[in-house]
Short mmCIF file of C-alpha atoms and ligand atoms in Angstrom, two decimals:
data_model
loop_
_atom_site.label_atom_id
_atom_site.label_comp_id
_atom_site.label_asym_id
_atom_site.label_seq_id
_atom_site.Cartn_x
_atom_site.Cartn_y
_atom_site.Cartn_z
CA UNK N 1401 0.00 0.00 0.00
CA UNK N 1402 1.49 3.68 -0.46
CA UNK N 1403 0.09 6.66 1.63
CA UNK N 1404 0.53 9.38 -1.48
CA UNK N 1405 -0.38 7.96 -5.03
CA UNK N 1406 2.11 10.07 -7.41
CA UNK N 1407 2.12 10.88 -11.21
CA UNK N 1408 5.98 9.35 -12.39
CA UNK N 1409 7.37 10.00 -15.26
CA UNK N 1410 9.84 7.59 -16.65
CA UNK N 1411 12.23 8.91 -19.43
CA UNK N 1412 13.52 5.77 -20.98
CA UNK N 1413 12.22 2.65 -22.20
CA UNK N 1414 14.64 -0.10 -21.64
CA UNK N 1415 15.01 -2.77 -19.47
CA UNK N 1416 15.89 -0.54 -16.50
CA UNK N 1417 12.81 2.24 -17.29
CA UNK N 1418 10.34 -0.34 -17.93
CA UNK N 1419 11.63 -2.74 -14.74
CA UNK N 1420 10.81 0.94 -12.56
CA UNK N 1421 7.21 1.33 -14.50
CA UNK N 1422 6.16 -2.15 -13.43
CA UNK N 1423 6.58 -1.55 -9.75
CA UNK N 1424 5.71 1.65 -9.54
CA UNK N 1425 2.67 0.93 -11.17
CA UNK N 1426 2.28 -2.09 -8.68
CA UNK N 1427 2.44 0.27 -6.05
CA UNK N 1428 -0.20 2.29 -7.48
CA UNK N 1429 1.29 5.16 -8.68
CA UNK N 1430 0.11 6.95 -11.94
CA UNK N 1431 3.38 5.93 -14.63
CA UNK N 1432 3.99 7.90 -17.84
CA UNK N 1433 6.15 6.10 -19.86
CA UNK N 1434 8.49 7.99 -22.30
CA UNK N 1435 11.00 6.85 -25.21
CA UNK N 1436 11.91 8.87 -28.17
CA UNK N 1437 12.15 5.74 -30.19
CA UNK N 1438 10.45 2.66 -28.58
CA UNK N 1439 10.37 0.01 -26.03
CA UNK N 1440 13.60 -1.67 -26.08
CA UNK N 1441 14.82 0.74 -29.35
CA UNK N 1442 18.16 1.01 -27.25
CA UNK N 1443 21.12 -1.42 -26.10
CA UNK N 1444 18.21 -3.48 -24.43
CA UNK N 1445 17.18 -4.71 -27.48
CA UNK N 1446 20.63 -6.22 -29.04
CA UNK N 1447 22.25 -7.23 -25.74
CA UNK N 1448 23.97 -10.60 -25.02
CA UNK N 1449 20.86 -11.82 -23.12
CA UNK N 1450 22.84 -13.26 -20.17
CA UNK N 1451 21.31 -12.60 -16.82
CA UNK N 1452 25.00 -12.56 -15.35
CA UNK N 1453 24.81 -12.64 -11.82
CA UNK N 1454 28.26 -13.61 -11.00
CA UNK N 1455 29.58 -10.43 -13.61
CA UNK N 1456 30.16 -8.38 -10.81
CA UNK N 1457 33.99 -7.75 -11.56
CA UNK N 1458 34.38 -4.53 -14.06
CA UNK N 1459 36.52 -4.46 -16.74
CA UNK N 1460 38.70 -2.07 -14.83
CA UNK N 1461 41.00 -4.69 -13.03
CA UNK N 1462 44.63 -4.38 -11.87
CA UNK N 1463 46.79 -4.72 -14.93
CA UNK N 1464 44.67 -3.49 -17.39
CA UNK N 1465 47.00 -0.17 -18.13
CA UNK N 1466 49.63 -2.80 -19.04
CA UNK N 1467 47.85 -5.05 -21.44
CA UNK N 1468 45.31 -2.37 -23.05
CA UNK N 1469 47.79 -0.71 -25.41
CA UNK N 1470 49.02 -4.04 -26.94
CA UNK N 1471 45.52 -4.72 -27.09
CA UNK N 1472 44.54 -1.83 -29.20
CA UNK N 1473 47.41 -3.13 -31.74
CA UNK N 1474 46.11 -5.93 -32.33
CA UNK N 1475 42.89 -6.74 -35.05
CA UNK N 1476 42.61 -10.06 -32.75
CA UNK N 1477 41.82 -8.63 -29.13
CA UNK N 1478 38.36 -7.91 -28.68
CA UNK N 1479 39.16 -3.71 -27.78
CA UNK N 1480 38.74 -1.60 -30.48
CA UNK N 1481 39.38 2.44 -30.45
CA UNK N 1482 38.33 4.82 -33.20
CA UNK N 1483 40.95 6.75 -32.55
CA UNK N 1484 40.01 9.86 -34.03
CA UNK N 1485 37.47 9.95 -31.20
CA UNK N 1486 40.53 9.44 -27.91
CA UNK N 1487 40.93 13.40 -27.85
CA UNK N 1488 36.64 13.58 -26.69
CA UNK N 1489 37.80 10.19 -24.69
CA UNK N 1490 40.56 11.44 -22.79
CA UNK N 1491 38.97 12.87 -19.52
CA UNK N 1492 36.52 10.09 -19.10
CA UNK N 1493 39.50 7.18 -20.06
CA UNK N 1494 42.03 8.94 -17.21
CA UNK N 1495 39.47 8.96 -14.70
CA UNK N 1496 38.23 5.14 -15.73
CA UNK N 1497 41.93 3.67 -15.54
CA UNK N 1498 42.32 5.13 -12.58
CA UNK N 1499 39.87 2.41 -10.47
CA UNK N 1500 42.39 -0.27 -12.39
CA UNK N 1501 43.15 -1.42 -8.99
CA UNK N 1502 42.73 -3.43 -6.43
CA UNK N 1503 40.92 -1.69 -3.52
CA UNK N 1504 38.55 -0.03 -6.03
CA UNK N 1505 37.69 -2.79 -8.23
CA UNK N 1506 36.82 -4.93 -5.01
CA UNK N 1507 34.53 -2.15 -4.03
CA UNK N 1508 32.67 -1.98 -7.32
CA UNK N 1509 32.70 -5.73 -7.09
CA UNK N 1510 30.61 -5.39 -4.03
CA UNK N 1511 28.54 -2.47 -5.09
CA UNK N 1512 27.70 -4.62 -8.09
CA UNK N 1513 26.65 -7.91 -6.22
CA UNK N 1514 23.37 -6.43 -4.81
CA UNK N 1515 22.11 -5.41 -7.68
CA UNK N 1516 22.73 -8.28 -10.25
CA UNK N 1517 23.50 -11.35 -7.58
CA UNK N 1518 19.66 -12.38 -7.78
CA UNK N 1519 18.97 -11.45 -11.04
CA UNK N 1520 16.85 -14.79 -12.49
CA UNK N 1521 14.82 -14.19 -9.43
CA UNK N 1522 14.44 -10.70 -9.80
CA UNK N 1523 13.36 -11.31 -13.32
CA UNK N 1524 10.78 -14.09 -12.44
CA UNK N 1525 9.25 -11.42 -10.17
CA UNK N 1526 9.05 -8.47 -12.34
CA UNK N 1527 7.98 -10.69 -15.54
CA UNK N 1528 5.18 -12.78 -13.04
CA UNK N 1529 1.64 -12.12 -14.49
CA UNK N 1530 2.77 -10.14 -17.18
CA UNK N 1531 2.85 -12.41 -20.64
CA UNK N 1532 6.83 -11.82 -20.48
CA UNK N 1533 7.47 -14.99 -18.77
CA UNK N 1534 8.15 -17.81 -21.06
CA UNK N 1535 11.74 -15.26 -22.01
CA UNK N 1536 13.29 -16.15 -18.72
CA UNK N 1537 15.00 -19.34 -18.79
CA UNK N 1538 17.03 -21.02 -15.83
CA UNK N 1539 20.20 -21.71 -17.18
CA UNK N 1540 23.88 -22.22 -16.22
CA UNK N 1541 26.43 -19.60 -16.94
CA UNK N 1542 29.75 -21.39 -18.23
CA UNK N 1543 33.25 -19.49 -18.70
CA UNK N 1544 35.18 -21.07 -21.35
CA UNK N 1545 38.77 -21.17 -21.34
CA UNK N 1546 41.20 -22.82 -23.68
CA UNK N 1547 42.95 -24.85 -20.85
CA UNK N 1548 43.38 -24.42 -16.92
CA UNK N 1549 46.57 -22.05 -17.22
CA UNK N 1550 44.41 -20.08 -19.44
CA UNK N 1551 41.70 -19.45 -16.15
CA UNK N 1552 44.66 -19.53 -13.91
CA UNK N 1553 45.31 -16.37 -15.34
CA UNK N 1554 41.94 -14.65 -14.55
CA UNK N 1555 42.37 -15.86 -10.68
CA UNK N 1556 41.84 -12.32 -9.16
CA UNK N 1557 38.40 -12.07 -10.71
CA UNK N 1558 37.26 -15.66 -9.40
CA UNK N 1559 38.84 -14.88 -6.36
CA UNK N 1560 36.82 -11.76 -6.44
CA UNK N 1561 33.38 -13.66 -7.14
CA UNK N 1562 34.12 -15.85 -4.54
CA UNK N 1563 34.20 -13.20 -1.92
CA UNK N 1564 30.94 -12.03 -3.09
CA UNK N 1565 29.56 -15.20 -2.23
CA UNK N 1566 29.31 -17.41 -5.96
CA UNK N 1567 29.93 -21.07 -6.03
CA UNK N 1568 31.58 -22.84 -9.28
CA UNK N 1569 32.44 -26.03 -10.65
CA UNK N 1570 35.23 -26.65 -13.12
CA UNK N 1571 34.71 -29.26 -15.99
CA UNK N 1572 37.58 -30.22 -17.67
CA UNK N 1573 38.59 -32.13 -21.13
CA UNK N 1574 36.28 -35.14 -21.68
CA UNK N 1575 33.78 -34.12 -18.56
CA UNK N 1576 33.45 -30.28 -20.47
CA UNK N 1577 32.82 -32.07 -23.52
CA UNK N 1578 30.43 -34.78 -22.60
CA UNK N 1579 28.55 -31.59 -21.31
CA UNK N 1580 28.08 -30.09 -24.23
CA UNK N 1581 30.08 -31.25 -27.35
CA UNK N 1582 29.86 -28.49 -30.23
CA UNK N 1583 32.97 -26.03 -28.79
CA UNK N 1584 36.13 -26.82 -30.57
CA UNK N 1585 38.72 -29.57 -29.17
CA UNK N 1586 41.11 -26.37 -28.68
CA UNK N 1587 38.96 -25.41 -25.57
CA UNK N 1588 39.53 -27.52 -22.62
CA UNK N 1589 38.30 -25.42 -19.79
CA UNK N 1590 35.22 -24.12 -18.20
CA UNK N 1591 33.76 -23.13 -15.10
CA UNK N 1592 30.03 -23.16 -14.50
CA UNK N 1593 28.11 -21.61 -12.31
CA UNK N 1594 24.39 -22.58 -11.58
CA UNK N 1595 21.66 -20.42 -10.57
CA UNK N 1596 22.07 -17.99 -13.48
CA UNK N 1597 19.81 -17.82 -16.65
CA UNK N 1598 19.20 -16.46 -20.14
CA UNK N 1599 16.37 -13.99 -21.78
CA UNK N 1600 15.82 -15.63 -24.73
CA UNK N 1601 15.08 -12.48 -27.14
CA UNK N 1602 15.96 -9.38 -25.28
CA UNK N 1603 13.91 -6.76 -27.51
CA UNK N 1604 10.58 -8.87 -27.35
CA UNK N 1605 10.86 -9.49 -23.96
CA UNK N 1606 11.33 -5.57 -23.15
CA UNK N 1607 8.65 -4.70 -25.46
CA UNK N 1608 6.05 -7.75 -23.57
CA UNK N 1609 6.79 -5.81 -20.76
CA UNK N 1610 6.14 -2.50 -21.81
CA UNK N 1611 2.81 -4.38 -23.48
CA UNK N 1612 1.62 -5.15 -20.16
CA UNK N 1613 2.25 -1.64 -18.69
CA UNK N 1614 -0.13 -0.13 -21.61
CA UNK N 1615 -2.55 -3.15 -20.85
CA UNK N 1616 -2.29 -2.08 -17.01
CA UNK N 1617 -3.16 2.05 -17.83
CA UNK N 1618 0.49 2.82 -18.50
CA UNK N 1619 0.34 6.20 -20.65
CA UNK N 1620 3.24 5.50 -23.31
CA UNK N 1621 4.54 8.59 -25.07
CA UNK N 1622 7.02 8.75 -28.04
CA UNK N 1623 9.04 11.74 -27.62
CA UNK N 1624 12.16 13.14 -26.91
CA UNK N 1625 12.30 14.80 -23.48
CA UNK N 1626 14.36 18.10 -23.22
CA UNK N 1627 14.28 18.88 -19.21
CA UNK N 1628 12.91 18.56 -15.98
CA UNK N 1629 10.85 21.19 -14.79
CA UNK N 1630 11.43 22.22 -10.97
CA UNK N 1631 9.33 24.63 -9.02
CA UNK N 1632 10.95 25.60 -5.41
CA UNK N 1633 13.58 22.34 -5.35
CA UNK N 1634 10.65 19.81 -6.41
CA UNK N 1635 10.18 17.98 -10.22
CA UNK N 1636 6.74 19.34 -11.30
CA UNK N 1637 7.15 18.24 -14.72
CA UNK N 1638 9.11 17.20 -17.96
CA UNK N 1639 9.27 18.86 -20.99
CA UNK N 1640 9.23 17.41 -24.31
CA UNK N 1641 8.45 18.43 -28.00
CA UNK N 1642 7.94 21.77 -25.98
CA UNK N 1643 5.27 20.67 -23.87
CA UNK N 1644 5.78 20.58 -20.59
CA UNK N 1645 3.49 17.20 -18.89
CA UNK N 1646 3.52 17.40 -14.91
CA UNK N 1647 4.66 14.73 -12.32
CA UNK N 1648 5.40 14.46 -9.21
CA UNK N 1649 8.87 12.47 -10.09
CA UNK N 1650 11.25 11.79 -12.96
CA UNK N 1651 13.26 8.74 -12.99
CA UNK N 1652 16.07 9.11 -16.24
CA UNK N 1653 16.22 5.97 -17.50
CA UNK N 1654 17.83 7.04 -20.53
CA UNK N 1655 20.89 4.38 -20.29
CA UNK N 1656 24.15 5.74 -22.60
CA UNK N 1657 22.31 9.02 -23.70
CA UNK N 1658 21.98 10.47 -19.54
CA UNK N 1659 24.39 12.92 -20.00
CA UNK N 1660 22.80 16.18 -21.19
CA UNK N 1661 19.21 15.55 -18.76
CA UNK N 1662 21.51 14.96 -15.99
CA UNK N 1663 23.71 18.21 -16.50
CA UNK N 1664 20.30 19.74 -16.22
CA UNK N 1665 19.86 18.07 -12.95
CA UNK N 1666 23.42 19.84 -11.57
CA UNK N 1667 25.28 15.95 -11.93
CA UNK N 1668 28.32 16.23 -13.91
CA UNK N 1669 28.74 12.65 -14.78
CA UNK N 1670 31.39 10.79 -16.41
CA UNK N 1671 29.56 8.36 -18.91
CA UNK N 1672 30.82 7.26 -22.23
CA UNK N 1673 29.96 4.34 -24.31
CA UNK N 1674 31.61 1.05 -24.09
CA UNK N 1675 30.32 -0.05 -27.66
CA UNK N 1676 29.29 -3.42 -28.27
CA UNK N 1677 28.50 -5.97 -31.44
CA UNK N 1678 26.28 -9.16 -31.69
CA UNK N 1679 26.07 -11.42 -34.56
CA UNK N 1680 23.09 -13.74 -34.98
CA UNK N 1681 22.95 -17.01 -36.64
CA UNK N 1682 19.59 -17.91 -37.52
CA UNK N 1683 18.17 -21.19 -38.11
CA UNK N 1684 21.71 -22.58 -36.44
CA UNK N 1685 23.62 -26.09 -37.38
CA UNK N 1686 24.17 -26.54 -33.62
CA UNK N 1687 23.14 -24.76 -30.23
CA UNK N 1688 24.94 -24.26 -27.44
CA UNK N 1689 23.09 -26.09 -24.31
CA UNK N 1690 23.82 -23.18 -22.20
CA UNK N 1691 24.90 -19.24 -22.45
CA UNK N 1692 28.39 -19.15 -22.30
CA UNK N 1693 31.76 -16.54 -22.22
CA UNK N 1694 34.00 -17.34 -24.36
CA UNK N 1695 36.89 -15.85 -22.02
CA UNK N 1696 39.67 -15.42 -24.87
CA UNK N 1697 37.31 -13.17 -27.12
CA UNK N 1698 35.21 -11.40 -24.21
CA UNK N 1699 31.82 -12.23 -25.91
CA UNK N 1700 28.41 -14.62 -25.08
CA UNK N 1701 27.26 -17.26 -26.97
CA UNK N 1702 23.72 -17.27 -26.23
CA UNK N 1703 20.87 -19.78 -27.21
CA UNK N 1704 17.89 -17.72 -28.45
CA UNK N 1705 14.79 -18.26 -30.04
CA UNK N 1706 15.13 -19.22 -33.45
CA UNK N 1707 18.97 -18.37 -33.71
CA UNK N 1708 22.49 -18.35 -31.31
CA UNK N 1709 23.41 -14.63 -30.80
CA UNK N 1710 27.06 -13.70 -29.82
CA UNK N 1711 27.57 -10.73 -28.32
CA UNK N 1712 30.73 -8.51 -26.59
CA UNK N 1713 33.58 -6.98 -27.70
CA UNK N 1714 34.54 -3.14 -26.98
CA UNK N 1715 35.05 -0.49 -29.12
CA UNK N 1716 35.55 3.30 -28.48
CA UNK N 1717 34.27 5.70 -30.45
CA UNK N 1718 31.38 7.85 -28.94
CA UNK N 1719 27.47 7.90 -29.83
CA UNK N 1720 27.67 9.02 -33.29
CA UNK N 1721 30.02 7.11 -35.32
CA UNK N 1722 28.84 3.93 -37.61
CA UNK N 1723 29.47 0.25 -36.75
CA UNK N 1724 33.02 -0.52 -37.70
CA UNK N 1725 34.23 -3.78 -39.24
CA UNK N 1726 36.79 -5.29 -37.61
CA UNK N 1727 34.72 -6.24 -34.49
CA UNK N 1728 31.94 -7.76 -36.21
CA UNK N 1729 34.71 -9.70 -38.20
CA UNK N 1730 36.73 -10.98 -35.26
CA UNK N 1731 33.61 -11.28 -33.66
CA UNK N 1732 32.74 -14.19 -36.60
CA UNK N 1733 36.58 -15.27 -36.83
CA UNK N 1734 35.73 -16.22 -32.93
CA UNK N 1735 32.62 -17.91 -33.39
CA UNK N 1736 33.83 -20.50 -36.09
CA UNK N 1737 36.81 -20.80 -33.92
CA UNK N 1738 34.45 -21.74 -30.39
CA UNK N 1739 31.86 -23.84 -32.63
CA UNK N 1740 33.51 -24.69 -35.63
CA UNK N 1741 30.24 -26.70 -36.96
CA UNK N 1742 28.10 -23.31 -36.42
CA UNK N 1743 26.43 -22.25 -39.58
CA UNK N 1744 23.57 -20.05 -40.25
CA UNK N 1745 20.59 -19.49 -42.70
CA UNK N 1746 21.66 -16.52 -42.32
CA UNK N 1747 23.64 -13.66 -40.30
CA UNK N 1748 22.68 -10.12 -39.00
CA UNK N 1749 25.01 -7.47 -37.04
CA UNK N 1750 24.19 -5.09 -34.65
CA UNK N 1751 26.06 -2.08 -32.67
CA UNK N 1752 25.07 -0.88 -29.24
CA UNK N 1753 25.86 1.41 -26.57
CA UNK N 1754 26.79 0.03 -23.16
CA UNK N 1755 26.35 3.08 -20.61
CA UNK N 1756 29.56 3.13 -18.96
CA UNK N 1757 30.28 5.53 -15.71
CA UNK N 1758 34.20 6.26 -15.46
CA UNK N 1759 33.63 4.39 -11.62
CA UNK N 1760 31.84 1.34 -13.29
CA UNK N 1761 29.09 1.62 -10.61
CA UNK N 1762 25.13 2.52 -11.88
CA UNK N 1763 24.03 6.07 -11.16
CA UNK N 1764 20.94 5.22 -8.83
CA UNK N 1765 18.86 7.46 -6.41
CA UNK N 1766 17.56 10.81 -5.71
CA UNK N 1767 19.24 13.20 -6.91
CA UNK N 1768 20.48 15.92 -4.06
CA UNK N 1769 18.47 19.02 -3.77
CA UNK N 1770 15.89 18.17 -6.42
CA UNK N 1771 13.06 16.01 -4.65
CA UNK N 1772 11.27 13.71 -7.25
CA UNK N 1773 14.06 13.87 -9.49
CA UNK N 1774 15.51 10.49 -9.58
CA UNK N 1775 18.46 8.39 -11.92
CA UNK N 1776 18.73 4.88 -12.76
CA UNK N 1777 21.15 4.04 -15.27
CA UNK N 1778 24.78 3.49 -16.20
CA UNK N 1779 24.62 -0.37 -16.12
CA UNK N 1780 27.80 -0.83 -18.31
CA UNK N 1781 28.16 -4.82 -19.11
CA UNK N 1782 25.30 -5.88 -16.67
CA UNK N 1783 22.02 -3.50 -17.00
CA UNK N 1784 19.94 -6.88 -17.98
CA UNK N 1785 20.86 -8.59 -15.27
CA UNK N 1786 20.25 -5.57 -13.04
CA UNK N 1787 17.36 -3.61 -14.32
CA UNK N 1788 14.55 -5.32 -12.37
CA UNK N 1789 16.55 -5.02 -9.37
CA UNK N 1790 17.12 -1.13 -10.07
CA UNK N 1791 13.84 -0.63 -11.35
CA UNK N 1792 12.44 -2.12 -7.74
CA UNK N 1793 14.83 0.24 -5.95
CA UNK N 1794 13.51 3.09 -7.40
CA UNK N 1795 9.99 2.68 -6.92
CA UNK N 1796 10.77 2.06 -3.33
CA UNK N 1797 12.33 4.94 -3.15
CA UNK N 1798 9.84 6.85 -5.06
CA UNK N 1799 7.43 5.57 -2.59
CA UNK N 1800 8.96 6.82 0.25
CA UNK N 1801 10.60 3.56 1.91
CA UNK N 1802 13.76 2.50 3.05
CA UNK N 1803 15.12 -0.21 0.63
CA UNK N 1804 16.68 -3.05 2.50
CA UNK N 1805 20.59 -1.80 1.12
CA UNK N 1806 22.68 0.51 1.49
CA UNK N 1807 22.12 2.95 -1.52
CA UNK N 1808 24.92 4.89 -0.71
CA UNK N 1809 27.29 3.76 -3.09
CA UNK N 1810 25.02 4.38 -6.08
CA UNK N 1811 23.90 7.79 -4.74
CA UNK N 1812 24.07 10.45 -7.84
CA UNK N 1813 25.42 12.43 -5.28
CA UNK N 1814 28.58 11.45 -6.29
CA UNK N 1815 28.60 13.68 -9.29
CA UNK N 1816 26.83 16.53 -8.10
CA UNK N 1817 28.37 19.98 -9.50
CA UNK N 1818 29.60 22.17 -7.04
CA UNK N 1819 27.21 25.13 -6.98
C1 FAD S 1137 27.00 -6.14 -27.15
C2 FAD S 1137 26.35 -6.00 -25.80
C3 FAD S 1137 26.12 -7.15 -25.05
C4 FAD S 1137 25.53 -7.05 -23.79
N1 FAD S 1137 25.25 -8.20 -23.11
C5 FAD S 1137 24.64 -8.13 -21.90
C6 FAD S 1137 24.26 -9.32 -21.22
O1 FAD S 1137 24.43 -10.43 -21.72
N2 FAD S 1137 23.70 -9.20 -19.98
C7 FAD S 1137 23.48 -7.97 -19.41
O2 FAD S 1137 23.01 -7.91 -18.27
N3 FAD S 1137 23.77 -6.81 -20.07
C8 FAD S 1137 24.34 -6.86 -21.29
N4 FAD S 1137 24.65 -5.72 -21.96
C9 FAD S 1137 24.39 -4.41 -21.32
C10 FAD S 1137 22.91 -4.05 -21.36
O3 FAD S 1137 22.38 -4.24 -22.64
C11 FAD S 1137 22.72 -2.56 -20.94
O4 FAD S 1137 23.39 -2.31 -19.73
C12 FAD S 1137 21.24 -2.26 -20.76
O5 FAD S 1137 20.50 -2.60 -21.91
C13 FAD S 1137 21.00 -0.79 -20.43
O6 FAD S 1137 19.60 -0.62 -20.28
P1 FAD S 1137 18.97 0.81 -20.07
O7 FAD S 1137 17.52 0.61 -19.83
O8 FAD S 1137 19.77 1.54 -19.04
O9 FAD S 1137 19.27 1.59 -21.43
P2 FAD S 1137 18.63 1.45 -22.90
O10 FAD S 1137 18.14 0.09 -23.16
O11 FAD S 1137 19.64 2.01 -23.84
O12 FAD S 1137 17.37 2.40 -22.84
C14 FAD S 1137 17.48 3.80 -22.77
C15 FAD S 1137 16.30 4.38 -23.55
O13 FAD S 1137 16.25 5.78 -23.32
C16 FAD S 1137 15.77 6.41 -24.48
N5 FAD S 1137 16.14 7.83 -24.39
C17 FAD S 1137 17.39 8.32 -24.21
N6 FAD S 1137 17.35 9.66 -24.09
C18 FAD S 1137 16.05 10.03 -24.20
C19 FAD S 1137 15.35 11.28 -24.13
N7 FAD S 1137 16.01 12.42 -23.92
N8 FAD S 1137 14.00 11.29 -24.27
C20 FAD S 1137 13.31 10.12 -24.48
N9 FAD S 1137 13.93 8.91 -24.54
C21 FAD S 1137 15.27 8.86 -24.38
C22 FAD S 1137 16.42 5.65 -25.62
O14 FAD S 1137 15.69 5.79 -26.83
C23 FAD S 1137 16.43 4.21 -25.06
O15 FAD S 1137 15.32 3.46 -25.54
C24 FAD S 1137 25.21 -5.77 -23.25
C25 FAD S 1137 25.41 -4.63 -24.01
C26 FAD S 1137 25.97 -4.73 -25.29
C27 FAD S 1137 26.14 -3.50 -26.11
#
């Protein structure tokens, strides 16, 4: 029950604005629902699909300022930089290498694990009654490797994961293949966690959820909002196509493309994006029994309906640029090299923008000063496996109660201008 029903607007319809619509809405507040494009019309739609609980360790580790620049060298590592974009980079990159250590990255490593640690059952509870169920699927979640030196040397991440609490077993040779036969003979290693799972189309999920809102008296609107209207410290409204429609609260849900509503909000945040590739096979020779990293290349394998989607990779190079080729071509030189039977009807490409906040933690809360103006995005790698969590956080807040974590660490507080 809530003591003051509220008018919410949510700017943002992916997986982390439409996770906040459906329990706000549960609560029964009044939710406007707002996407320049569509439901799902951003990275939620082309996304690996891996509800990644055990993800919790960023990319930033110790050692990563060593290996990146041979990295970039190479058409065979799976980071890519335009690099007529690194002067726009620069200031976001120094302050991102700069949690390339060991103190920080165990602290986003344990920021991360509330949000995304229970992520299959925070998905069965925000999809429950909704038509959106039969995309969840209880899975395992294997890391390949191509032999047990090869996962020796990613011990201070599965170190990490096991101080947050995740449980593994390791299949090697024969026992990894008479799990599940169609990777190459060349990989020899895995480890495979239980308790994980896999959306099996992304998009339609998204947009099943965002049916179900409308269904439920959701008011969807397609336009592009411009700015938050405050009267005396409080949100009274949005504006958009130079309307202004009043709330009570905002929640920006606008994943990579934050940055110019929240400089309106006084939050100067770091947030580039990390871009991404998948390739899907459709019709496939083989599938994969379960979603699986293929550690070597950094990208999923992922069983989905009708075709296997693979999906990772990073490449720098800003919001406006075009897909490049080389990722989507290593990305296939990888594939036939994991499954070397994997064939397709046919293959289709896609480029996306992972939100990514220099500290590699989401930008979640209230924002200070402004009451009813709230943020929820900046899920780099992981926003599937923690929108619903997010989305539930919010609408607590939004309600007026104490979630049962400390929100601290997410606060947008953290990059609040001076002033
Ligand atoms: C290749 C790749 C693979 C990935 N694999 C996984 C995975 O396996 N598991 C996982 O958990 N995560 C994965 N991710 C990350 C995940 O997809 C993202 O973190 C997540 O989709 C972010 O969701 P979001 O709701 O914050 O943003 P989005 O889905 O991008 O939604 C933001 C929405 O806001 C709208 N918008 C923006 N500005 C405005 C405005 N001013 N007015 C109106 N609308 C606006 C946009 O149109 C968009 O629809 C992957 C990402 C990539 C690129």
């Amino acid at each position: 029950m809530i003591t003051e029903r509220k008018t919410v607007a949510i700017i943002g319809a992916g997986i982390v604005g439409v996770s906040a619509a459906i329990w706000l809405q549960r609560e029964g507040h009044e939710v406007i629902l707002i996407d320049r494009k569509g439901p799902a019309e951003g990275t939620s739609y082309g996304n690996g699909g891996v509800l990644a609980s055990c993800s919790v360790v960023p990319v930033t580790t110790p050692g990563l300022i060593a290996k990146a620049p041979k990295m970039l060298l190479s058409a065979d590592q799976p980071l890519f930089l335009r690099y007529g974009y690194l002067p726009r980079l620069l200031p976001w990159l120094r302050k991102y290498l700069a949690h390339a250590n060991t103190a920080d990255t165990t602290r986003i490593a344990s920021a991360l694990t509330p949000i995304i640690g229970d992520s299959l059952e925070d998905h069965t509870a925000l999809a429950a009654g909704t038509g959106a169920e039969g995309y969840i699927h209880p899975s395992d979640y294997l890391f390949i490797y191509d032999d047990r030196a090869h996962f020796a040397s990613d011990a201070f991440g599965w170190n990490l994961r096991r101080a947050n609490g995740f449980h593994w077993d390791e299949l090697e040779g024969a026992a990894f293949r008479a799990y599940d036969p169609v990777f190459s003979e060349d990989l020899n290693f895995a480890v495979r966690l239980g308790d994980h799972g896999r959306i099996s189309d992304p998009g339609a999920y998204v947009q099943a959820l965002a049916r179900h809102l409308e269904a439920q008296g959701t008011r969807f609107l397609r336009a592009d909002v411009e700015d938050v209207v405050q009267e005396n410290g409080s949100v009274t409204g949005i504006r958009a196509g130079g309307e202004t429609l009043a709330c009570d609260a905002a929640v920006l849900a606008t994943g990579v493309w934050s940055g110019p509503l929240a400089k309106k909000l006084g939050l100067k945040v770091p947030l580039e994006s990390e871009r991404g590739y998948h390739l899907e096979f459709w019709e496939p020779s083989v599938m994969p029994k379960s979603p699986v990293m293929i550690a070597g290349g950094k990208f999923v394998i992922t069983p989905m309906e009708g075709r296997v989607r693979l999906a990772g990779v990073v490449e720098f190079g800003g919001l406006e640029a075009q897909p490049s080729r080389a990722p989507l071509d290593l990305l296939r030189r990888n594939a036939v090299k994991a499954i070397p039977g994997l064939r397709g009807a046919h293959v289709t490409e896609w480029m996306g923008h992972r939100p990514a906040p220099a500290d590699s933690i989401p930008v979640i809360g209230e924002v200070p000063g402004i009451k009813g103006a709230f943020t929820g995005f900046g899920h780099h790698h992981i926003g599937l496996t923690g929108g619903p969590k997010t989305g539930r956080l919010l609408a607590q807040m939004i309600s007026g109660r104490q979630p049962n974590i400390d929100l601290n660490v997410y606060s947008p507080a953290r990059f609040k201008k001076a002033g």
